[in-house]
Amino acid sequence: MKFNVKNIDIKKEKNIYIITGIFEKYKLSKYTKIIDAFTRNYISSLFKENIFQNCKIGQSLFLNYLPNLPFTKVLLVYCGKEKKYDEYTYKKIIKSIINTLNYVSYKKVFFSISNINIINKDEYWKIRLGIEYFRECMYEFKKFKRNINSSLSHISKEIIFPIKSNKDKIIYDNAIKDALIISNAVEYVKNLSNMPPNICNSNYLIKKTYNFANKHKNKINIKILKKNEIEKLNMNAYLSVSNGSINEPMISIIKYNGNNNLKLKPIVIIGKGVTFDCGGISIKPSSKMDEMKYDMCGAASIYGIMHVISELNIPLNVIGISVVCENMISERSYRPGDIIKTMSGKTVEILNTDAEGRLILCDILHYVRKFNPEMIIDIATLTGACVVALGHHMSGFMSNNKLLIKQIIKASIETGDLVWNLPISKIYHKNLQSNIADMTNTGIGGAGAITAACFLSKFISKKLSWIHLDIAGTAWHYSKRNYATGRPVKLISQFLINYSSLYKR
């Protein structure tokens, strides 16, 4: 599908579908008024029949015949009250339009509904969000289907957004470019996350890393740490998690150098990549265990984020790290009651082998000190407690830096990839006290998402800025099996875009 910005002459265009809006009390949008004038008030005449009475936002009406416009078809979309919309309503309208377009086949669709005003969003954002929502609504994962014909394959080959003036064309073109780069990255992460665990293991992700490097030559460098190198680094907590699996662990390090300023420290982004998590000896319930292939969504998101910043040439130095293994059961599995010495030298008493993500991350958080980073961001499907706290609409995040908290929230609002800031106060650290080791790997009582972050904070230098993002509730749609969301690619990518503009060089 192509996206374009231009104005059209509806009298001359053939085989085009115009999507335009009407509001409550039959108020017409800008392009609806134009069409109505051309058709001698044909649209206005329909309102006498109260055809949109008691309609919901997004409901639509096909107009297959219009006087004076024999080659033009129109889809009238009810947009509710004429006011500034929020992003949720905008997305709802687009989703409804996509569902309706299933029943038509046209090469071009003129999407004039983009003239709707969205709260705190300029023309750039309306175009960009419109494209991102189109791509999101049309996503399908059919790699393992014998019948690969898409139910959406007949939808128009080109979506055209109206342009207000020629002066705005540069802004619109940039919006399209950015939207397509980000959408491609999100779809890549979705495809990777949706892969089954018998295929998507550590060896598979190593190949993906090399493929990624070949695609982005001259922009990135990669390094793969395999099991023998990980052992030499004494990452015993990470290795303990992987011991029960025949698939060996691996760490993928992708370095992007977007700024030659030698004083500019890198930003390190870490993704948890448990390609399947049965819980180990503390085995999970069998119900929905198939969804534990999504425990590698944090690692998958690294590829998407690194794609965005390299394609957009973001003037930062960023290191993306995917930490990959499996948490399985065998005679080699680590056990509740074990005490493990981490790479940092701190010891951990294992109370639950299903609290494995923090064990993987604690070693890599200590390891990345070698890069002398500006900040660390870790992304993980870490705790079911975060799902209990926030459900599936918002990711939980914690940080030791107030400025970064504000910047993450700003990027969240801009992209619609919503987050909620949770505390990491010292009062929660007592939940990790152990009588026989430096700490336990799980807390007692509630606040499990916070306790997990408190555990990780023990491996972060006090002087180092850090963001922890728990995507357990947002990495995939719980109501739809085998459907990853691609979050938080848009969020972190936008955060880095914004951060690069704020950074004083």
Short mmCIF file of N, CA, C and O in Angstrom, two decimals, residues 69 104 129 240 246 304 329 451 456:
data_model
loop_
_atom_site.label_atom_id
_atom_site.label_comp_id
_atom_site.label_asym_id
_atom_site.label_seq_id
_atom_site.Cartn_x
_atom_site.Cartn_y
_atom_site.Cartn_z
N LEU A 69 -21.07 13.22 -10.71
CA LEU A 69 -19.79 12.57 -10.40
C LEU A 69 -19.94 11.06 -10.63
O LEU A 69 -19.88 10.25 -9.69
N VAL A 104 -15.10 -3.24 -0.64
CA VAL A 104 -14.92 -2.53 -1.90
C VAL A 104 -13.52 -2.79 -2.44
O VAL A 104 -12.64 -3.23 -1.72
N LEU A 129 0.07 9.63 12.37
CA LEU A 129 -0.77 8.71 13.14
C LEU A 129 -1.77 8.01 12.23
O LEU A 129 -2.05 6.81 12.42
N SER A 240 22.07 -19.54 34.83
CA SER A 240 21.23 -20.45 35.62
C SER A 240 19.85 -20.60 34.98
O SER A 240 19.28 -21.69 34.93
N ILE A 246 18.11 -27.05 25.97
CA ILE A 246 19.15 -27.48 25.04
C ILE A 246 19.59 -26.32 24.14
O ILE A 246 20.64 -26.39 23.50
N GLY A 304 13.55 -3.47 16.18
CA GLY A 304 12.71 -2.42 15.64
C GLY A 304 13.22 -1.03 15.97
O GLY A 304 13.27 -0.14 15.11
N ILE A 329 12.61 -26.97 31.78
CA ILE A 329 12.82 -27.93 32.87
C ILE A 329 13.67 -29.10 32.37
O ILE A 329 13.39 -29.69 31.33
N THR A 451 8.57 -4.44 43.15
CA THR A 451 9.62 -5.24 43.79
C THR A 451 10.64 -5.71 42.77
O THR A 451 11.85 -5.71 43.03
N LEU A 456 16.20 -4.95 40.32
CA LEU A 456 17.08 -4.50 39.25
C LEU A 456 17.88 -3.27 39.66
O LEU A 456 19.04 -3.12 39.27
#
